[in-house]
Amino acid sequence: MPQANQQSTSAEGGSAAETGKEKAAEVAGQAQEKAQQAAGQVQDRVREQIDQRSSQAAEQIKEQGSDLRSVSESLRKGSRLNYRSNGRCGRVGCRSGGLWLMSVGLRSGGIR
């Protein structure tokens, strides 16, 4: 009988080992599932941040473009005025590419 008892114990041990392996496989599967879920959440957060930052960058570029257009328009207006003043200035008297106060020419005895 002692041998039969040992065989039943090892059969039970084998069954317990199989149960342990099944349990370990189940736990490993759950861990893998949770890891995949966490990875998916991280990817979602990264996508959201990329979307948010690219939207911010686009807005900044849009604002800078608007600023550049304003500056270029101001420069164009300034150059048109400077060109016109240089045209008039040639007849009156100029210094440094701008009007040299017409009143200076008038104060000194008129235009020569």
PDB file of N, CA and C in Angstrom:
ATOM      1  N   MET A   1       0.784  -1.197   0.000  1.00  0.00           N
ATOM      2  CA  MET A   1       0.000   0.000   0.000  1.00  0.00           C
ATOM      3  C   MET A   1       0.829   1.266   0.000  1.00  0.00           C
ATOM      4  N   PRO A   2       1.936   1.261   0.607  1.00  0.00           N
ATOM      5  CA  PRO A   2       2.701   2.491   0.609  1.00  0.00           C
ATOM      6  C   PRO A   2       3.031   2.945  -0.799  1.00  0.00           C
ATOM      7  N   GLN A   3       3.249   2.008  -1.733  1.00  0.00           N
ATOM      8  CA  GLN A   3       3.569   2.421  -3.101  1.00  0.00           C
ATOM      9  C   GLN A   3       2.347   3.042  -3.767  1.00  0.00           C
ATOM     10  N   ALA A   4       1.192   2.511  -3.547  1.00  0.00           N
ATOM     11  CA  ALA A   4      -0.031   3.053  -4.131  1.00  0.00           C
ATOM     12  C   ALA A   4      -0.283   4.445  -3.598  1.00  0.00           C
ATOM     13  N   ASN A   5       0.015   4.628  -2.330  1.00  0.00           N
ATOM     14  CA  ASN A   5      -0.167   5.934  -1.712  1.00  0.00           C
ATOM     15  C   ASN A   5       0.782   6.951  -2.329  1.00  0.00           C
ATOM     16  N   GLN A   6       2.016   6.535  -2.618  1.00  0.00           N
ATOM     17  CA  GLN A   6       2.998   7.433  -3.233  1.00  0.00           C
ATOM     18  C   GLN A   6       2.565   7.796  -4.647  1.00  0.00           C
ATOM     19  N   GLN A   7       2.016   6.827  -5.363  1.00  0.00           N
ATOM     20  CA  GLN A   7       1.589   7.100  -6.725  1.00  0.00           C
ATOM     21  C   GLN A   7       0.430   8.087  -6.739  1.00  0.00           C
ATOM     22  N   SER A   8      -0.498   7.935  -5.812  1.00  0.00           N
ATOM     23  CA  SER A   8      -1.617   8.865  -5.781  1.00  0.00           C
ATOM     24  C   SER A   8      -1.139  10.259  -5.373  1.00  0.00           C
ATOM     25  N   THR A   9      -0.142  10.313  -4.506  1.00  0.00           N
ATOM     26  CA  THR A   9       0.411  11.606  -4.105  1.00  0.00           C
ATOM     27  C   THR A   9       1.106  12.252  -5.283  1.00  0.00           C
ATOM     28  N   SER A  10       1.888  11.480  -6.055  1.00  0.00           N
ATOM     29  CA  SER A  10       2.562  12.080  -7.186  1.00  0.00           C
ATOM     30  C   SER A  10       1.564  12.421  -8.266  1.00  0.00           C
ATOM     31  N   ALA A  11       0.468  11.678  -8.371  1.00  0.00           N
ATOM     32  CA  ALA A  11      -0.574  12.036  -9.333  1.00  0.00           C
ATOM     33  C   ALA A  11      -1.225  13.336  -8.905  1.00  0.00           C
ATOM     34  N   GLU A  12      -1.454  13.470  -7.607  1.00  0.00           N
ATOM     35  CA  GLU A  12      -2.014  14.718  -7.093  1.00  0.00           C
ATOM     36  C   GLU A  12      -1.018  15.853  -7.271  1.00  0.00           C
ATOM     37  N   GLY A  13       0.271  15.568  -7.067  1.00  0.00           N
ATOM     38  CA  GLY A  13       1.318  16.570  -7.250  1.00  0.00           C
ATOM     39  C   GLY A  13       1.393  16.994  -8.695  1.00  0.00           C
ATOM     40  N   GLY A  14       1.272  16.038  -9.601  1.00  0.00           N
ATOM     41  CA  GLY A  14       1.263  16.354 -11.022  1.00  0.00           C
ATOM     42  C   GLY A  14       0.067  17.217 -11.356  1.00  0.00           C
ATOM     43  N   SER A  15      -1.049  16.923 -10.775  1.00  0.00           N
ATOM     44  CA  SER A  15      -2.259  17.704 -11.001  1.00  0.00           C
ATOM     45  C   SER A  15      -2.084  19.116 -10.425  1.00  0.00           C
ATOM     46  N   ALA A  16      -1.468  19.201  -9.273  1.00  0.00           N
ATOM     47  CA  ALA A  16      -1.210  20.498  -8.649  1.00  0.00           C
ATOM     48  C   ALA A  16      -0.221  21.297  -9.491  1.00  0.00           C
ATOM     49  N   ALA A  17       0.771  20.612 -10.071  1.00  0.00           N
ATOM     50  CA  ALA A  17       1.753  21.282 -10.915  1.00  0.00           C
ATOM     51  C   ALA A  17       1.075  21.825 -12.167  1.00  0.00           C
ATOM     52  N   GLU A  18       0.177  21.008 -12.721  1.00  0.00           N
ATOM     53  CA  GLU A  18      -0.544  21.461 -13.906  1.00  0.00           C
ATOM     54  C   GLU A  18      -1.434  22.654 -13.574  1.00  0.00           C
ATOM     55  N   THR A  19      -2.069  22.592 -12.422  1.00  0.00           N
ATOM     56  CA  THR A  19      -2.920  23.698 -11.976  1.00  0.00           C
ATOM     57  C   THR A  19      -2.077  24.951 -11.774  1.00  0.00           C
ATOM     58  N   GLY A  20      -0.890  24.786 -11.209  1.00  0.00           N
ATOM     59  CA  GLY A  20       0.024  25.921 -11.009  1.00  0.00           C
ATOM     60  C   GLY A  20       0.466  26.518 -12.338  1.00  0.00           C
ATOM     61  N   LYS A  21       0.756  25.651 -13.309  1.00  0.00           N
ATOM     62  CA  LYS A  21       1.162  26.130 -14.626  1.00  0.00           C
ATOM     63  C   LYS A  21       0.020  26.883 -15.308  1.00  0.00           C
ATOM     64  N   GLU A  22      -1.181  26.330 -15.144  1.00  0.00           N
ATOM     65  CA  GLU A  22      -2.349  26.992 -15.738  1.00  0.00           C
ATOM     66  C   GLU A  22      -2.567  28.368 -15.103  1.00  0.00           C
ATOM     67  N   LYS A  23      -2.414  28.385 -13.787  1.00  0.00           N
ATOM     68  CA  LYS A  23      -2.587  29.636 -13.043  1.00  0.00           C
ATOM     69  C   LYS A  23      -1.523  30.653 -13.481  1.00  0.00           C
ATOM     70  N   ALA A  24      -0.286  30.182 -13.622  1.00  0.00           N
ATOM     71  CA  ALA A  24       0.807  31.065 -14.045  1.00  0.00           C
ATOM     72  C   ALA A  24       0.561  31.591 -15.456  1.00  0.00           C
ATOM     73  N   ALA A  25       0.081  30.738 -16.342  1.00  0.00           N
ATOM     74  CA  ALA A  25      -0.217  31.152 -17.712  1.00  0.00           C
ATOM     75  C   ALA A  25      -1.344  32.186 -17.720  1.00  0.00           C
ATOM     76  N   GLU A  26      -2.342  31.961 -16.861  1.00  0.00           N
ATOM     77  CA  GLU A  26      -3.460  32.897 -16.766  1.00  0.00           C
ATOM     78  C   GLU A  26      -2.980  34.263 -16.266  1.00  0.00           C
ATOM     79  N   VAL A  27      -2.162  34.251 -15.218  1.00  0.00           N
ATOM     80  CA  VAL A  27      -1.627  35.496 -14.656  1.00  0.00           C
ATOM     81  C   VAL A  27      -0.752  36.208 -15.687  1.00  0.00           C
ATOM     82  N   ALA A  28       0.073  35.443 -16.405  1.00  0.00           N
ATOM     83  CA  ALA A  28       0.928  36.024 -17.442  1.00  0.00           C
ATOM     84  C   ALA A  28       0.083  36.651 -18.540  1.00  0.00           C
ATOM     85  N   GLY A  29      -0.996  35.984 -18.923  1.00  0.00           N
ATOM     86  CA  GLY A  29      -1.903  36.529 -19.942  1.00  0.00           C
ATOM     87  C   GLY A  29      -2.551  37.826 -19.488  1.00  0.00           C
ATOM     88  N   GLN A  30      -2.960  37.860 -18.215  1.00  0.00           N
ATOM     89  CA  GLN A  30      -3.561  39.076 -17.662  1.00  0.00           C
ATOM     90  C   GLN A  30      -2.545  40.211 -17.618  1.00  0.00           C
ATOM     91  N   ALA A  31      -1.324  39.878 -17.233  1.00  0.00           N
ATOM     92  CA  ALA A  31      -0.266  40.897 -17.174  1.00  0.00           C
ATOM     93  C   ALA A  31       0.013  41.445 -18.569  1.00  0.00           C
ATOM     94  N   GLN A  32       0.052  40.576 -19.541  1.00  0.00           N
ATOM     95  CA  GLN A  32       0.303  41.006 -20.917  1.00  0.00           C
ATOM     96  C   GLN A  32      -0.840  41.903 -21.408  1.00  0.00           C
ATOM     97  N   GLU A  33      -2.059  41.550 -21.070  1.00  0.00           N
ATOM     98  CA  GLU A  33      -3.226  42.342 -21.448  1.00  0.00           C
ATOM     99  C   GLU A  33      -3.151  43.738 -20.841  1.00  0.00           C
ATOM    100  N   LYS A  34      -2.802  43.786 -19.549  1.00  0.00           N
ATOM    101  CA  LYS A  34      -2.687  45.084 -18.868  1.00  0.00           C
ATOM    102  C   LYS A  34      -1.554  45.911 -19.469  1.00  0.00           C
ATOM    103  N   ALA A  35      -0.459  45.270 -19.812  1.00  0.00           N
ATOM    104  CA  ALA A  35       0.667  45.981 -20.432  1.00  0.00           C
ATOM    105  C   ALA A  35       0.260  46.556 -21.783  1.00  0.00           C
ATOM    106  N   GLN A  36      -0.510  45.808 -22.550  1.00  0.00           N
ATOM    107  CA  GLN A  36      -0.986  46.291 -23.847  1.00  0.00           C
ATOM    108  C   GLN A  36      -1.960  47.456 -23.676  1.00  0.00           C
ATOM    109  N   GLN A  37      -2.805  47.368 -22.660  1.00  0.00           N
ATOM    110  CA  GLN A  37      -3.727  48.467 -22.387  1.00  0.00           C
ATOM    111  C   GLN A  37      -2.957  49.728 -21.994  1.00  0.00           C
ATOM    112  N   ALA A  38      -1.957  49.566 -21.137  1.00  0.00           N
ATOM    113  CA  ALA A  38      -1.147  50.711 -20.711  1.00  0.00           C
ATOM    114  C   ALA A  38      -0.414  51.318 -21.906  1.00  0.00           C
ATOM    115  N   ALA A  39       0.128  50.476 -22.778  1.00  0.00           N
ATOM    116  CA  ALA A  39       0.822  50.960 -23.969  1.00  0.00           C
ATOM    117  C   ALA A  39      -0.145  51.724 -24.869  1.00  0.00           C
ATOM    118  N   GLY A  40      -1.354  51.239 -24.996  1.00  0.00           N
ATOM    119  CA  GLY A  40      -2.373  51.923 -25.800  1.00  0.00           C
ATOM    120  C   GLY A  40      -2.715  53.284 -25.215  1.00  0.00           C
ATOM    121  N   GLN A  41      -2.816  53.358 -23.885  1.00  0.00           N
ATOM    122  CA  GLN A  41      -3.107  54.632 -23.224  1.00  0.00           C
ATOM    123  C   GLN A  41      -1.965  55.627 -23.436  1.00  0.00           C
ATOM    124  N   VAL A  42      -0.738  55.149 -23.352  1.00  0.00           N
ATOM    125  CA  VAL A  42       0.427  56.011 -23.566  1.00  0.00           C
ATOM    126  C   VAL A  42       0.420  56.532 -25.006  1.00  0.00           C
ATOM    127  N   GLN A  43       0.136  55.668 -25.963  1.00  0.00           N
ATOM    128  CA  GLN A  43       0.075  56.092 -27.367  1.00  0.00           C
ATOM    129  C   GLN A  43      -1.013  57.141 -27.572  1.00  0.00           C
ATOM    130  N   ASP A  44      -2.153  56.953 -26.917  1.00  0.00           N
ATOM    131  CA  ASP A  44      -3.241  57.928 -27.028  1.00  0.00           C
ATOM    132  C   ASP A  44      -2.803  59.285 -26.477  1.00  0.00           C
ATOM    133  N   ARG A  45      -2.147  59.275 -25.325  1.00  0.00           N
ATOM    134  CA  ARG A  45      -1.675  60.531 -24.719  1.00  0.00           C
ATOM    135  C   ARG A  45      -0.646  61.216 -25.608  1.00  0.00           C
ATOM    136  N   VAL A  46       0.254  60.427 -26.168  1.00  0.00           N
ATOM    137  CA  VAL A  46       1.281  60.988 -27.055  1.00  0.00           C
ATOM    138  C   VAL A  46       0.620  61.608 -28.283  1.00  0.00           C
ATOM    139  N   ARG A  47      -0.350  60.926 -28.860  1.00  0.00           N
ATOM    140  CA  ARG A  47      -1.072  61.475 -30.022  1.00  0.00           C
ATOM    141  C   ARG A  47      -1.756  62.793 -29.666  1.00  0.00           C
ATOM    142  N   GLU A  48      -2.389  62.839 -28.486  1.00  0.00           N
ATOM    143  CA  GLU A  48      -3.065  64.062 -28.052  1.00  0.00           C
ATOM    144  C   GLU A  48      -2.075  65.212 -27.911  1.00  0.00           C
ATOM    145  N   GLN A  49      -0.918  64.925 -27.305  1.00  0.00           N
ATOM    146  CA  GLN A  49       0.095  65.963 -27.137  1.00  0.00           C
ATOM    147  C   GLN A  49       0.636  66.435 -28.479  1.00  0.00           C
ATOM    148  N   ILE A  50       0.857  65.505 -29.395  1.00  0.00           N
ATOM    149  CA  ILE A  50       1.346  65.880 -30.730  1.00  0.00           C
ATOM    150  C   ILE A  50       0.311  66.757 -31.426  1.00  0.00           C
ATOM    151  N   ASP A  51      -0.961  66.363 -31.345  1.00  0.00           N
ATOM    152  CA  ASP A  51      -2.025  67.165 -31.951  1.00  0.00           C
ATOM    153  C   ASP A  51      -2.072  68.562 -31.347  1.00  0.00           C
ATOM    154  N   GLN A  52      -1.990  68.622 -30.022  1.00  0.00           N
ATOM    155  CA  GLN A  52      -2.061  69.905 -29.327  1.00  0.00           C
ATOM    156  C   GLN A  52      -0.863  70.782 -29.697  1.00  0.00           C
ATOM    157  N   ARG A  53       0.315  70.217 -29.687  1.00  0.00           N
ATOM    158  CA  ARG A  53       1.515  71.008 -29.994  1.00  0.00           C
ATOM    159  C   ARG A  53       1.568  71.420 -31.453  1.00  0.00           C
ATOM    160  N   SER A  54       1.118  70.562 -32.344  1.00  0.00           N
ATOM    161  CA  SER A  54       1.118  70.945 -33.761  1.00  0.00           C
ATOM    162  C   SER A  54       0.083  72.039 -34.008  1.00  0.00           C
ATOM    163  N   SER A  55      -1.022  72.005 -33.291  1.00  0.00           N
ATOM    164  CA  SER A  55      -2.019  73.077 -33.401  1.00  0.00           C
ATOM    165  C   SER A  55      -1.450  74.389 -32.881  1.00  0.00           C
ATOM    166  N   GLN A  56      -0.732  74.333 -31.765  1.00  0.00           N
ATOM    167  CA  GLN A  56      -0.096  75.532 -31.223  1.00  0.00           C
ATOM    168  C   GLN A  56       0.942  76.081 -32.196  1.00  0.00           C
ATOM    169  N   ALA A  57       1.743  75.201 -32.777  1.00  0.00           N
ATOM    170  CA  ALA A  57       2.765  75.638 -33.735  1.00  0.00           C
ATOM    171  C   ALA A  57       2.103  76.270 -34.953  1.00  0.00           C
ATOM    172  N   ALA A  58       1.027  75.679 -35.432  1.00  0.00           N
ATOM    173  CA  ALA A  58       0.314  76.233 -36.589  1.00  0.00           C
ATOM    174  C   ALA A  58      -0.228  77.623 -36.268  1.00  0.00           C
ATOM    175  N   GLU A  59      -0.757  77.789 -35.074  1.00  0.00           N
ATOM    176  CA  GLU A  59      -1.287  79.095 -34.667  1.00  0.00           C
ATOM    177  C   GLU A  59      -0.166  80.130 -34.591  1.00  0.00           C
ATOM    178  N   GLN A  60       0.978  79.749 -34.038  1.00  0.00           N
ATOM    179  CA  GLN A  60       2.119  80.666 -33.959  1.00  0.00           C
ATOM    180  C   GLN A  60       2.601  81.051 -35.351  1.00  0.00           C
ATOM    181  N   ILE A  61       2.662  80.082 -36.250  1.00  0.00           N
ATOM    182  CA  ILE A  61       3.097  80.361 -37.621  1.00  0.00           C
ATOM    183  C   ILE A  61       2.109  81.308 -38.297  1.00  0.00           C
ATOM    184  N   LYS A  62       0.829  81.081 -38.055  1.00  0.00           N
ATOM    185  CA  LYS A  62      -0.205  81.947 -38.625  1.00  0.00           C
ATOM    186  C   LYS A  62      -0.036  83.380 -38.118  1.00  0.00           C
ATOM    187  N   GLU A  63       0.187  83.534 -36.808  1.00  0.00           N
ATOM    188  CA  GLU A  63       0.383  84.861 -36.220  1.00  0.00           C
ATOM    189  C   GLU A  63       1.641  85.525 -36.780  1.00  0.00           C
ATOM    190  N   GLN A  64       2.717  84.762 -36.900  1.00  0.00           N
ATOM    191  CA  GLN A  64       3.959  85.320 -37.430  1.00  0.00           C
ATOM    192  C   GLN A  64       3.783  85.742 -38.888  1.00  0.00           C
ATOM    193  N   GLY A  65       3.051  84.954 -39.659  1.00  0.00           N
ATOM    194  CA  GLY A  65       2.771  85.319 -41.042  1.00  0.00           C
ATOM    195  C   GLY A  65       1.999  86.624 -41.118  1.00  0.00           C
ATOM    196  N   SER A  66       1.025  86.763 -40.234  1.00  0.00           N
ATOM    197  CA  SER A  66       0.236  87.991 -40.184  1.00  0.00           C
ATOM    198  C   SER A  66       1.123  89.173 -39.810  1.00  0.00           C
ATOM    199  N   ASP A  67       1.995  88.974 -38.830  1.00  0.00           N
ATOM    200  CA  ASP A  67       2.926  90.033 -38.422  1.00  0.00           C
ATOM    201  C   ASP A  67       3.850  90.424 -39.571  1.00  0.00           C
ATOM    202  N   LEU A  68       4.353  89.423 -40.290  1.00  0.00           N
ATOM    203  CA  LEU A  68       5.244  89.708 -41.424  1.00  0.00           C
ATOM    204  C   LEU A  68       4.509  90.484 -42.510  1.00  0.00           C
ATOM    205  N   ARG A  69       3.255  90.125 -42.763  1.00  0.00           N
ATOM    206  CA  ARG A  69       2.480  90.863 -43.760  1.00  0.00           C
ATOM    207  C   ARG A  69       2.305  92.315 -43.328  1.00  0.00           C
ATOM    208  N   SER A  70       2.022  92.528 -42.046  1.00  0.00           N
ATOM    209  CA  SER A  70       1.854  93.894 -41.539  1.00  0.00           C
ATOM    210  C   SER A  70       3.140  94.697 -41.666  1.00  0.00           C
ATOM    211  N   VAL A  71       4.246  94.079 -41.296  1.00  0.00           N
ATOM    212  CA  VAL A  71       5.533  94.763 -41.382  1.00  0.00           C
ATOM    213  C   VAL A  71       5.874  95.083 -42.833  1.00  0.00           C
ATOM    214  N   SER A  72       5.657  94.119 -43.728  1.00  0.00           N
ATOM    215  CA  SER A  72       5.989  94.370 -45.129  1.00  0.00           C
ATOM    216  C   SER A  72       5.106  95.477 -45.706  1.00  0.00           C
ATOM    217  N   GLU A  73       3.841  95.509 -45.305  1.00  0.00           N
ATOM    218  CA  GLU A  73       2.956  96.586 -45.769  1.00  0.00           C
ATOM    219  C   GLU A  73       3.443  97.933 -45.247  1.00  0.00           C
ATOM    220  N   SER A  74       3.844  97.984 -43.994  1.00  0.00           N
ATOM    221  CA  SER A  74       4.373  99.231 -43.430  1.00  0.00           C
ATOM    222  C   SER A  74       5.635  99.663 -44.165  1.00  0.00           C
ATOM    223  N   LEU A  75       6.510  98.716 -44.452  1.00  0.00           N
ATOM    224  CA  LEU A  75       7.735  99.049 -45.179  1.00  0.00           C
ATOM    225  C   LEU A  75       7.415  99.551 -46.583  1.00  0.00           C
ATOM    226  N   ARG A  76       6.445  98.920 -47.237  1.00  0.00           N
ATOM    227  CA  ARG A  76       6.058  99.377 -48.576  1.00  0.00           C
ATOM    228  C   ARG A  76       5.521 100.794 -48.526  1.00  0.00           C
ATOM    229  N   LYS A  77       4.676 101.075 -47.547  1.00  0.00           N
ATOM    230  CA  LYS A  77       4.127 102.432 -47.413  1.00  0.00           C
ATOM    231  C   LYS A  77       5.251 103.422 -47.144  1.00  0.00           C
ATOM    232  N   GLY A  78       6.173 103.028 -46.257  1.00  0.00           N
ATOM    233  CA  GLY A  78       7.302 103.902 -45.938  1.00  0.00           C
ATOM    234  C   GLY A  78       8.185 104.150 -47.152  1.00  0.00           C
ATOM    235  N   SER A  79       8.421 103.122 -47.944  1.00  0.00           N
ATOM    236  CA  SER A  79       9.282 103.310 -49.107  1.00  0.00           C
ATOM    237  C   SER A  79       8.580 104.155 -50.166  1.00  0.00           C
ATOM    238  N   ARG A  80       7.251 104.023 -50.285  1.00  0.00           N
ATOM    239  CA  ARG A  80       6.519 104.876 -51.229  1.00  0.00           C
ATOM    240  C   ARG A  80       6.611 106.325 -50.798  1.00  0.00           C
ATOM    241  N   LEU A  81       6.448 106.564 -49.492  1.00  0.00           N
ATOM    242  CA  LEU A  81       6.545 107.938 -48.989  1.00  0.00           C
ATOM    243  C   LEU A  81       7.952 108.479 -49.187  1.00  0.00           C
ATOM    244  N   ASN A  82       8.950 107.650 -48.908  1.00  0.00           N
ATOM    245  CA  ASN A  82      10.335 108.076 -49.066  1.00  0.00           C
ATOM    246  C   ASN A  82      10.633 108.376 -50.530  1.00  0.00           C
ATOM    247  N   TYR A  83      10.131 107.552 -51.425  1.00  0.00           N
ATOM    248  CA  TYR A  83      10.335 107.764 -52.857  1.00  0.00           C
ATOM    249  C   TYR A  83       9.687 109.075 -53.296  1.00  0.00           C
ATOM    250  N   ARG A  84       8.475 109.306 -52.826  1.00  0.00           N
ATOM    251  CA  ARG A  84       7.781 110.545 -53.179  1.00  0.00           C
ATOM    252  C   ARG A  84       8.517 111.755 -52.613  1.00  0.00           C
ATOM    253  N   SER A  85       8.966 111.621 -51.358  1.00  0.00           N
ATOM    254  CA  SER A  85       9.665 112.760 -50.756  1.00  0.00           C
ATOM    255  C   SER A  85      10.997 113.000 -51.455  1.00  0.00           C
ATOM    256  N   ASN A  86      11.660 111.944 -51.904  1.00  0.00           N
ATOM    257  CA  ASN A  86      12.915 112.126 -52.638  1.00  0.00           C
ATOM    258  C   ASN A  86      12.656 112.824 -53.966  1.00  0.00           C
ATOM    259  N   GLY A  87      11.557 112.528 -54.602  1.00  0.00           N
ATOM    260  CA  GLY A  87      11.217 113.188 -55.861  1.00  0.00           C
ATOM    261  C   GLY A  87      11.001 114.669 -55.651  1.00  0.00           C
ATOM    262  N   ARG A  88      10.327 115.024 -54.611  1.00  0.00           N
ATOM    263  CA  ARG A  88      10.086 116.441 -54.305  1.00  0.00           C
ATOM    264  C   ARG A  88      11.354 117.087 -53.796  1.00  0.00           C
ATOM    265  N   CYS A  89      12.088 116.325 -53.037  1.00  0.00           N
ATOM    266  CA  CYS A  89      13.283 116.828 -52.385  1.00  0.00           C
ATOM    267  C   CYS A  89      14.334 117.247 -53.415  1.00  0.00           C
ATOM    268  N   GLY A  90      14.391 116.557 -54.527  1.00  0.00           N
ATOM    269  CA  GLY A  90      15.380 116.882 -55.550  1.00  0.00           C
ATOM    270  C   GLY A  90      15.214 118.293 -56.068  1.00  0.00           C
ATOM    271  N   ARG A  91      14.006 118.787 -56.050  1.00  0.00           N
ATOM    272  CA  ARG A  91      13.755 120.151 -56.519  1.00  0.00           C
ATOM    273  C   ARG A  91      14.010 121.183 -55.438  1.00  0.00           C
ATOM    274  N   VAL A  92      13.917 120.756 -54.173  1.00  0.00           N
ATOM    275  CA  VAL A  92      13.988 121.717 -53.071  1.00  0.00           C
ATOM    276  C   VAL A  92      15.342 121.715 -52.395  1.00  0.00           C
ATOM    277  N   GLY A  93      15.936 120.546 -52.188  1.00  0.00           N
ATOM    278  CA  GLY A  93      17.200 120.439 -51.466  1.00  0.00           C
ATOM    279  C   GLY A  93      17.124 119.307 -50.477  1.00  0.00           C
ATOM    280  N   CYS A  94      18.037 118.357 -50.539  1.00  0.00           N
ATOM    281  CA  CYS A  94      17.940 117.159 -49.718  1.00  0.00           C
ATOM    282  C   CYS A  94      19.240 116.872 -48.991  1.00  0.00           C
ATOM    283  N   ARG A  95      19.120 116.156 -47.917  1.00  0.00           N
ATOM    284  CA  ARG A  95      20.247 115.607 -47.183  1.00  0.00           C
ATOM    285  C   ARG A  95      19.872 114.204 -46.736  1.00  0.00           C
ATOM    286  N   SER A  96      20.760 113.244 -46.863  1.00  0.00           N
ATOM    287  CA  SER A  96      20.585 111.878 -46.384  1.00  0.00           C
ATOM    288  C   SER A  96      19.353 111.206 -46.951  1.00  0.00           C
ATOM    289  N   GLY A  97      18.987 111.493 -48.179  1.00  0.00           N
ATOM    290  CA  GLY A  97      17.890 110.792 -48.835  1.00  0.00           C
ATOM    291  C   GLY A  97      16.521 111.169 -48.351  1.00  0.00           C
ATOM    292  N   GLY A  98      16.356 112.140 -47.508  1.00  0.00           N
ATOM    293  CA  GLY A  98      15.041 112.551 -47.048  1.00  0.00           C
ATOM    294  C   GLY A  98      14.875 114.047 -47.245  1.00  0.00           C
ATOM    295  N   LEU A  99      13.715 114.526 -46.906  1.00  0.00           N
ATOM    296  CA  LEU A  99      13.514 115.972 -47.014  1.00  0.00           C
ATOM    297  C   LEU A  99      14.414 116.676 -46.013  1.00  0.00           C
ATOM    298  N   TRP A 100      15.100 117.634 -46.507  1.00  0.00           N
ATOM    299  CA  TRP A 100      15.899 118.447 -45.588  1.00  0.00           C
ATOM    300  C   TRP A 100      15.096 119.688 -45.355  1.00  0.00           C
ATOM    301  N   LEU A 101      14.408 119.700 -44.321  1.00  0.00           N
ATOM    302  CA  LEU A 101      13.402 120.699 -43.997  1.00  0.00           C
ATOM    303  C   LEU A 101      13.377 121.861 -44.984  1.00  0.00           C
ATOM    304  N   MET A 102      12.300 121.894 -45.695  1.00  0.00           N
ATOM    305  CA  MET A 102      12.151 122.946 -46.701  1.00  0.00           C
ATOM    306  C   MET A 102      12.279 124.312 -46.053  1.00  0.00           C
ATOM    307  N   SER A 103      11.877 124.377 -44.787  1.00  0.00           N
ATOM    308  CA  SER A 103      11.940 125.673 -44.107  1.00  0.00           C
ATOM    309  C   SER A 103      13.382 126.145 -43.934  1.00  0.00           C
ATOM    310  N   VAL A 104      14.341 125.219 -43.856  1.00  0.00           N
ATOM    311  CA  VAL A 104      15.740 125.600 -43.726  1.00  0.00           C
ATOM    312  C   VAL A 104      16.176 126.345 -44.984  1.00  0.00           C
ATOM    313  N   GLY A 105      15.789 125.810 -46.129  1.00  0.00           N
ATOM    314  CA  GLY A 105      16.106 126.475 -47.389  1.00  0.00           C
ATOM    315  C   GLY A 105      15.428 127.824 -47.478  1.00  0.00           C
ATOM    316  N   LEU A 106      14.230 127.904 -46.976  1.00  0.00           N
ATOM    317  CA  LEU A 106      13.498 129.171 -47.030  1.00  0.00           C
ATOM    318  C   LEU A 106      14.072 130.166 -46.054  1.00  0.00           C
ATOM    319  N   ARG A 107      14.510 129.726 -44.875  1.00  0.00           N
ATOM    320  CA  ARG A 107      15.075 130.626 -43.877  1.00  0.00           C
ATOM    321  C   ARG A 107      16.407 131.213 -44.327  1.00  0.00           C
ATOM    322  N   SER A 108      17.135 130.453 -45.110  1.00  0.00           N
ATOM    323  CA  SER A 108      18.472 130.912 -45.484  1.00  0.00           C
ATOM    324  C   SER A 108      18.418 131.853 -46.697  1.00  0.00           C
ATOM    325  N   GLY A 109      17.259 132.283 -47.042  1.00  0.00           N
ATOM    326  CA  GLY A 109      17.187 133.246 -48.126  1.00  0.00           C
ATOM    327  C   GLY A 109      16.550 132.686 -49.371  1.00  0.00           C
ATOM    328  N   GLY A 110      15.872 131.587 -49.232  1.00  0.00           N
ATOM    329  CA  GLY A 110      15.177 131.054 -50.384  1.00  0.00           C
ATOM    330  C   GLY A 110      15.873 129.878 -50.994  1.00  0.00           C
ATOM    331  N   ILE A 111      15.318 129.383 -52.039  1.00  0.00           N
ATOM    332  CA  ILE A 111      15.843 128.219 -52.726  1.00  0.00           C
ATOM    333  C   ILE A 111      16.828 128.683 -53.765  1.00  0.00           C
ATOM    334  N   ARG A 112      17.981 128.073 -53.818  1.00  0.00           N
ATOM    335  CA  ARG A 112      19.010 128.485 -54.762  1.00  0.00           C
ATOM    336  C   ARG A 112      19.061 127.597 -55.942  1.00  0.00           C
TER     337      ARG A 112
END
